[in-house]
Amino acid sequence: MNTSKKVGLVLGSGSARGWAHIGVIEALEEEDIPIDYIAGVSIGAFVGAIYATGKLNSLKEFALQLSWKMILSYFDVVFPRSGFLDGKKVYDLFVMHTDAQTFEDFLIPVKMVATDLYSGEEVILDSGNIIDAVRASIAIPGILTPVRRGDQLLVDGGLVNPVPVDVARDMGADVVIAVNLNTDLTRRRRPKRKELKWLEDSLFKSKRHKNEVIAKLTDHLSNAETSVKRKIRTWLNNDKSVPNVMDIIGSSINIMEERIARINLSIHPPDVLIRPRLGDLKLFDFDHADQAIREGYLRTKEKMDDIKAALAEPVETE
């Protein structure tokens, strides 16, 4: 599609729901919609960075073959001090798709959003090492350890700006297409105790998977006291009538980000808002890529007339 307007694509936060961004991009490319700028936060920063290096197909192939066992292999568990997972394996996840190293290597300008844990301020990352920036933007508080940058301690940008429309505008976008993954989260049907499907789909899906994680944890804590290891085993093998700590943290952050996104979008509305309905996916449901990608694709297709109409409008001049 030929247009003189610059298009900014905003890829929001949402953990495993972020695979929907792949479907969104594929739908836009199928309709020849240009993407001139990318503003990404959390999982949106990761997917946006891979896309901006021209390697989205590689990421899609990887996502579609992910199994629960593969997901566990990327858990670099550390003794809980500032997070359960260290996040260093983000490097492995990135370099398997591209050899790009700095923001100058991007084919499309990209900005990522993080949060300074000390000041609570939004931090825009647009220079330096790509992986360090992605790692900071996805550092879910309490789960992934923060990233230190100078005097700043950086965590997930979704805490302050889950759908950074204003960042795309500041980059020079005339038309902003935003993807909000933080919808349909608090309107889920409340399950009966005997059902609790959301627990069955949580981080530890079976006894076998739990045992694998227990082994990882106890290996990392080989020098810790026996009593600490015993407590960890008790935590992981808790009664399924209550959610595990990962689900509690993830659901709490999802609820908070939904509220923040709603406020921010009322202040900085995009030209087109895409809202994949993936409220049933939990924090680490990365093995549901097919569902997420398809949902992102379909919801974008539904908005295609609106996107083309926004691009067809004359450019406003001052």
Short mmCIF file of C-alpha atoms in Angstrom, two decimals:
data_model
loop_
_atom_site.label_atom_id
_atom_site.label_comp_id
_atom_site.label_asym_id
_atom_site.label_seq_id
_atom_site.Cartn_x
_atom_site.Cartn_y
_atom_site.Cartn_z
CA MET A 1 0.00 0.00 0.00
CA ASN A 2 1.49 3.30 -1.07
CA THR A 3 1.27 6.07 1.49
CA SER A 4 3.24 9.13 2.42
CA LYS A 5 2.29 8.73 6.05
CA LYS A 6 4.71 7.26 8.55
CA VAL A 7 3.29 4.31 10.49
CA GLY A 8 4.23 3.54 14.06
CA LEU A 9 3.53 0.06 15.42
CA VAL A 10 3.15 -0.20 19.19
CA LEU A 11 3.70 -3.67 20.62
CA GLY A 12 2.44 -3.86 24.18
CA SER A 13 3.34 -5.96 27.19
CA GLY A 14 1.65 -9.26 27.97
CA SER A 15 4.10 -12.09 28.60
CA ALA A 16 3.10 -15.27 26.69
CA ARG A 17 0.25 -13.39 24.99
CA GLY A 18 2.99 -11.50 23.16
CA TRP A 19 3.23 -14.14 20.46
CA ALA A 20 0.10 -12.42 19.12
CA HIS A 21 2.41 -9.64 17.89
CA ILE A 22 3.74 -12.06 15.27
CA GLY A 23 0.26 -12.52 13.85
CA VAL A 24 -0.36 -8.77 13.90
CA ILE A 25 2.79 -8.08 11.90
CA GLU A 26 2.02 -10.85 9.42
CA ALA A 27 -1.45 -9.42 8.78
CA LEU A 28 -0.02 -5.94 8.21
CA GLU A 29 2.62 -7.23 5.81
CA GLU A 30 0.02 -9.28 3.93
CA GLU A 31 -1.90 -6.07 3.25
CA ASP A 32 1.30 -4.17 2.38
CA ILE A 33 0.91 -1.83 5.34
CA PRO A 34 4.27 -0.14 5.99
CA ILE A 35 5.86 -0.17 9.43
CA ASP A 36 8.20 2.78 9.81
CA TYR A 37 8.69 2.82 13.57
CA ILE A 38 8.33 0.33 16.41
CA ALA A 39 7.71 1.14 20.07
CA GLY A 40 7.85 -1.99 22.17
CA VAL A 41 7.57 -2.87 25.82
CA SER A 42 8.29 -6.17 27.58
CA ILE A 43 7.44 -9.07 25.21
CA GLY A 44 6.60 -6.42 22.61
CA ALA A 45 10.19 -5.17 22.81
CA PHE A 46 11.48 -8.70 22.19
CA VAL A 47 9.22 -9.45 19.21
CA GLY A 48 9.72 -5.95 17.81
CA ALA A 49 13.49 -6.25 18.03
CA ILE A 50 13.51 -9.57 16.17
CA TYR A 51 11.20 -8.18 13.50
CA ALA A 52 13.33 -5.06 13.06
CA THR A 53 16.30 -7.28 12.20
CA GLY A 54 14.32 -9.04 9.49
CA LYS A 55 14.07 -12.37 11.30
CA LEU A 56 10.41 -12.67 12.26
CA ASN A 57 9.99 -15.97 10.39
CA SER A 58 12.76 -17.52 12.47
CA LEU A 59 11.04 -16.41 15.66
CA LYS A 60 7.69 -17.75 14.49
CA GLU A 61 9.14 -21.17 13.68
CA PHE A 62 10.76 -21.29 17.10
CA ALA A 63 7.58 -20.22 18.92
CA LEU A 64 5.42 -22.79 17.15
CA GLN A 65 7.68 -25.68 18.16
CA LEU A 66 8.01 -24.65 21.79
CA SER A 67 7.05 -27.33 24.26
CA TRP A 68 6.72 -27.04 28.02
CA LYS A 69 9.99 -28.95 28.44
CA MET A 70 11.77 -26.51 26.12
CA ILE A 71 10.41 -23.58 28.10
CA LEU A 72 11.81 -25.06 31.31
CA SER A 73 15.24 -25.37 29.69
CA TYR A 74 15.38 -21.57 29.42
CA PHE A 75 14.77 -21.10 33.15
CA ASP A 76 18.02 -19.90 34.72
CA VAL A 77 16.84 -20.26 38.30
CA VAL A 78 18.69 -18.34 41.00
CA PHE A 79 18.24 -18.15 44.75
CA PRO A 80 15.37 -15.67 45.25
CA ARG A 81 16.86 -12.33 46.17
CA SER A 82 15.71 -9.87 43.54
CA GLY A 83 14.00 -12.41 41.27
CA PHE A 84 13.52 -16.15 40.75
CA LEU A 85 14.99 -16.14 37.23
CA ASP A 86 18.18 -14.40 36.20
CA GLY A 87 17.15 -13.76 32.60
CA LYS A 88 20.61 -14.24 31.13
CA LYS A 89 19.23 -16.82 28.71
CA VAL A 90 17.46 -13.98 26.90
CA TYR A 91 20.82 -13.73 25.12
CA ASP A 92 20.44 -17.28 23.81
CA LEU A 93 16.84 -16.65 22.77
CA PHE A 94 17.88 -13.58 20.80
CA VAL A 95 21.09 -14.69 19.07
CA MET A 96 19.51 -17.89 17.77
CA HIS A 97 17.50 -15.67 15.40
CA THR A 98 19.82 -12.80 14.52
CA ASP A 99 23.39 -11.57 14.90
CA ALA A 100 22.30 -7.93 15.32
CA GLN A 101 23.95 -6.37 18.36
CA THR A 102 23.17 -2.66 18.64
CA PHE A 103 20.25 -0.39 17.81
CA GLU A 104 22.19 0.79 14.76
CA ASP A 105 21.72 -2.70 13.30
CA PHE A 106 17.94 -2.39 13.16
CA LEU A 107 16.32 -2.13 9.72
CA ILE A 108 13.47 -0.15 11.32
CA PRO A 109 13.90 2.41 14.15
CA VAL A 110 12.97 0.83 17.49
CA LYS A 111 12.45 2.23 20.97
CA MET A 112 11.87 0.12 24.05
CA VAL A 113 10.32 1.03 27.37
CA ALA A 114 11.61 0.08 30.82
CA THR A 115 10.92 1.33 34.35
CA ASP A 116 13.47 2.71 36.79
CA LEU A 117 12.75 0.84 40.01
CA TYR A 118 14.32 3.58 42.12
CA SER A 119 12.47 6.61 40.72
CA GLY A 120 9.42 4.94 39.19
CA GLU A 121 10.10 6.86 35.98
CA GLU A 122 9.68 5.59 32.46
CA VAL A 123 13.00 4.95 30.69
CA ILE A 124 13.24 4.96 26.89
CA LEU A 125 15.93 2.67 25.51
CA ASP A 126 17.06 3.50 21.98
CA SER A 127 20.82 3.00 21.88
CA GLY A 128 23.50 0.56 22.92
CA ASN A 129 23.21 -3.20 23.16
CA ILE A 130 19.90 -4.64 21.96
CA ILE A 131 19.84 -7.64 24.28
CA ASP A 132 20.55 -5.54 27.36
CA ALA A 133 17.64 -3.28 26.41
CA VAL A 134 15.27 -6.20 25.80
CA ARG A 135 16.38 -7.83 29.03
CA ALA A 136 15.55 -4.65 30.96
CA SER A 137 12.18 -4.14 29.27
CA ILE A 138 10.98 -7.68 30.10
CA ALA A 139 12.25 -7.87 33.71
CA ILE A 140 8.98 -8.75 35.45
CA PRO A 141 9.37 -7.63 39.09
CA GLY A 142 9.78 -10.53 41.48
CA ILE A 143 10.31 -13.05 38.69
CA LEU A 144 13.17 -11.78 36.52
CA THR A 145 16.08 -10.01 38.18
CA PRO A 146 16.37 -6.26 37.40
CA VAL A 147 19.01 -4.83 35.07
CA ARG A 148 21.42 -2.20 36.34
CA ARG A 149 22.27 0.68 34.01
CA GLY A 150 24.43 3.33 35.63
CA ASP A 151 22.50 4.62 38.63
CA GLN A 152 19.27 3.05 37.39
CA LEU A 153 17.77 -0.33 38.23
CA LEU A 154 15.51 -1.26 35.33
CA VAL A 155 12.47 -3.52 35.30
CA ASP A 156 9.49 -4.24 33.04
CA GLY A 157 8.30 -1.14 31.19
CA GLY A 158 4.71 -2.34 31.39
CA LEU A 159 4.58 -1.04 34.95
CA VAL A 160 4.39 2.53 33.65
CA ASN A 161 3.45 2.29 29.97
CA PRO A 162 2.00 -1.06 28.83
CA VAL A 163 1.01 0.32 25.39
CA PRO A 164 3.46 3.17 24.60
CA VAL A 165 1.50 5.09 21.97
CA ASP A 166 3.15 8.37 22.97
CA VAL A 167 6.59 6.89 22.29
CA ALA A 168 5.60 6.06 18.70
CA ARG A 169 4.18 9.56 18.23
CA ASP A 170 7.42 11.08 19.47
CA MET A 171 9.33 8.97 16.96
CA GLY A 172 7.46 10.76 14.17
CA ALA A 173 4.56 8.42 13.40
CA ASP A 174 1.59 10.01 11.61
CA VAL A 175 -0.55 6.91 12.10
CA VAL A 176 -0.18 4.73 15.19
CA ILE A 177 -1.38 1.13 15.25
CA ALA A 178 -1.27 -0.17 18.80
CA VAL A 179 -1.61 -3.70 20.16
CA ASN A 180 -3.03 -3.97 23.66
CA LEU A 181 -2.63 -7.44 25.13
CA ASN A 182 -3.97 -6.36 28.52
CA THR A 183 -7.63 -6.81 27.69
CA ASP A 184 -10.15 -9.49 28.62
CA LEU A 185 -8.12 -10.27 31.76
CA THR A 186 -10.45 -9.30 34.60
CA ARG A 187 -13.65 -10.37 32.87
CA ARG A 188 -12.89 -14.08 32.94
CA ARG A 189 -15.59 -16.41 34.22
CA ARG A 190 -14.79 -17.20 37.86
CA PRO A 191 -14.07 -20.96 37.86
CA LYS A 192 -15.56 -23.43 40.28
CA ARG A 193 -13.04 -25.00 42.63
CA LYS A 194 -13.42 -28.40 40.98
CA GLU A 195 -12.58 -26.90 37.58
CA LEU A 196 -9.74 -24.41 38.12
CA LYS A 197 -8.50 -24.77 34.57
CA TRP A 198 -6.33 -21.69 35.00
CA LEU A 199 -4.39 -23.57 37.66
CA GLU A 200 -4.04 -26.64 35.48
CA ASP A 201 -2.56 -24.42 32.76
CA SER A 202 -0.21 -22.65 35.17
CA LEU A 203 3.54 -22.80 35.48
CA PHE A 204 3.74 -26.33 36.87
CA LYS A 205 1.34 -28.31 34.72
CA SER A 206 2.12 -31.81 35.94
CA LYS A 207 4.00 -33.64 38.64
CA ARG A 208 6.72 -34.50 36.15
CA HIS A 209 7.24 -30.86 35.23
CA LYS A 210 7.26 -29.88 38.88
CA ASN A 211 9.89 -32.47 39.61
CA GLU A 212 12.07 -31.10 36.79
CA VAL A 213 11.90 -27.61 38.24
CA ILE A 214 12.50 -28.91 41.75
CA ALA A 215 15.67 -30.58 40.50
CA LYS A 216 16.81 -27.33 38.90
CA LEU A 217 16.15 -25.36 42.05
CA THR A 218 17.88 -27.79 44.38
CA ASP A 219 20.90 -27.95 42.08
CA HIS A 220 21.25 -24.17 42.21
CA LEU A 221 20.84 -24.28 45.98
CA SER A 222 23.34 -27.06 46.58
CA ASN A 223 25.18 -24.91 49.11
CA ALA A 224 22.04 -23.73 50.86
CA GLU A 225 20.80 -25.22 54.07
CA THR A 226 18.57 -28.28 53.96
CA SER A 227 15.72 -26.41 55.59
CA VAL A 228 15.62 -23.89 52.71
CA LYS A 229 15.44 -26.69 50.14
CA ARG A 230 12.65 -28.34 52.10
CA LYS A 231 10.65 -25.11 52.04
CA ILE A 232 11.07 -24.80 48.27
CA ARG A 233 9.82 -28.34 47.74
CA THR A 234 6.82 -27.60 49.94
CA TRP A 235 6.11 -24.44 47.91
CA LEU A 236 6.25 -26.20 44.55
CA ASN A 237 4.13 -29.13 45.69
CA ASN A 238 1.43 -27.02 47.26
CA ASP A 239 -2.27 -27.87 47.10
CA LYS A 240 -3.82 -27.07 43.73
CA SER A 241 -6.71 -25.39 45.51
CA VAL A 242 -4.54 -22.26 45.68
CA PRO A 243 -2.44 -20.58 42.93
CA ASN A 244 1.35 -20.82 42.96
CA VAL A 245 3.48 -17.74 43.50
CA MET A 246 4.23 -17.28 39.78
CA ASP A 247 0.52 -17.14 38.97
CA ILE A 248 -0.12 -14.71 41.80
CA ILE A 249 2.61 -12.32 40.64
CA GLY A 250 1.66 -12.66 36.98
CA SER A 251 -2.06 -12.15 37.52
CA SER A 252 -1.46 -9.19 39.82
CA ILE A 253 0.75 -7.47 37.25
CA ASN A 254 -1.76 -8.22 34.48
CA ILE A 255 -4.57 -6.58 36.44
CA MET A 256 -2.44 -3.54 37.22
CA GLU A 257 -1.26 -3.14 33.61
CA GLU A 258 -4.81 -3.39 32.30
CA ARG A 259 -5.80 -0.43 34.47
CA ILE A 260 -2.72 1.59 33.52
CA ALA A 261 -3.20 0.83 29.81
CA ARG A 262 -6.80 2.00 30.00
CA ILE A 263 -5.76 5.33 31.52
CA ASN A 264 -2.80 5.87 29.19
CA LEU A 265 -4.82 5.05 26.09
CA SER A 266 -7.45 7.60 27.05
CA ILE A 267 -4.70 10.23 27.21
CA HIS A 268 -2.74 9.03 24.17
CA PRO A 269 -5.21 7.22 21.90
CA PRO A 270 -3.81 5.42 18.86
CA ASP A 271 -5.37 5.73 15.43
CA VAL A 272 -6.17 2.03 15.47
CA LEU A 273 -6.24 -0.23 18.54
CA ILE A 274 -5.92 -4.00 18.14
CA ARG A 275 -7.02 -6.08 21.13
CA PRO A 276 -6.35 -9.82 20.87
CA ARG A 277 -8.57 -11.83 23.21
CA LEU A 278 -6.11 -14.01 25.07
CA GLY A 279 -7.14 -13.57 28.69
CA ASP A 280 -6.99 -17.33 29.26
CA LEU A 281 -3.21 -17.45 28.68
CA LYS A 282 -1.02 -17.25 31.77
CA LEU A 283 2.42 -15.85 32.41
CA PHE A 284 4.49 -18.73 31.03
CA ASP A 285 2.07 -20.22 28.49
CA PHE A 286 4.61 -19.69 25.70
CA ASP A 287 3.76 -23.13 24.31
CA HIS A 288 0.40 -21.73 23.11
CA ALA A 289 1.99 -19.80 20.24
CA ASP A 290 -0.40 -21.08 17.59
CA GLN A 291 -3.41 -19.74 19.48
CA ALA A 292 -1.79 -16.38 20.17
CA ILE A 293 -0.43 -15.83 16.65
CA ARG A 294 -3.77 -16.73 15.08
CA GLU A 295 -5.66 -14.39 17.42
CA GLY A 296 -3.30 -11.51 16.66
CA TYR A 297 -3.69 -12.11 12.94
CA LEU A 298 -7.49 -12.31 13.02
CA ARG A 299 -7.98 -9.23 15.20
CA THR A 300 -5.69 -7.23 12.88
CA LYS A 301 -7.60 -8.36 9.83
CA GLU A 302 -10.79 -7.14 11.50
CA LYS A 303 -9.22 -3.68 11.84
CA MET A 304 -7.82 -3.50 8.32
CA ASP A 305 -10.50 -1.15 6.96
CA ASP A 306 -9.83 1.24 9.85
CA ILE A 307 -6.08 1.08 9.22
CA LYS A 308 -6.46 1.83 5.53
CA ALA A 309 -8.89 4.65 6.27
CA ALA A 310 -6.40 6.23 8.70
CA LEU A 311 -3.67 6.01 6.07
CA ALA A 312 -5.93 7.50 3.41
CA GLU A 313 -6.73 10.63 5.40
CA PRO A 314 -4.78 13.72 4.33
CA VAL A 315 -1.77 14.62 6.40
CA GLU A 316 -2.52 17.47 8.78
CA THR A 317 -0.33 20.55 8.34
CA GLU A 318 0.26 23.23 10.93
#
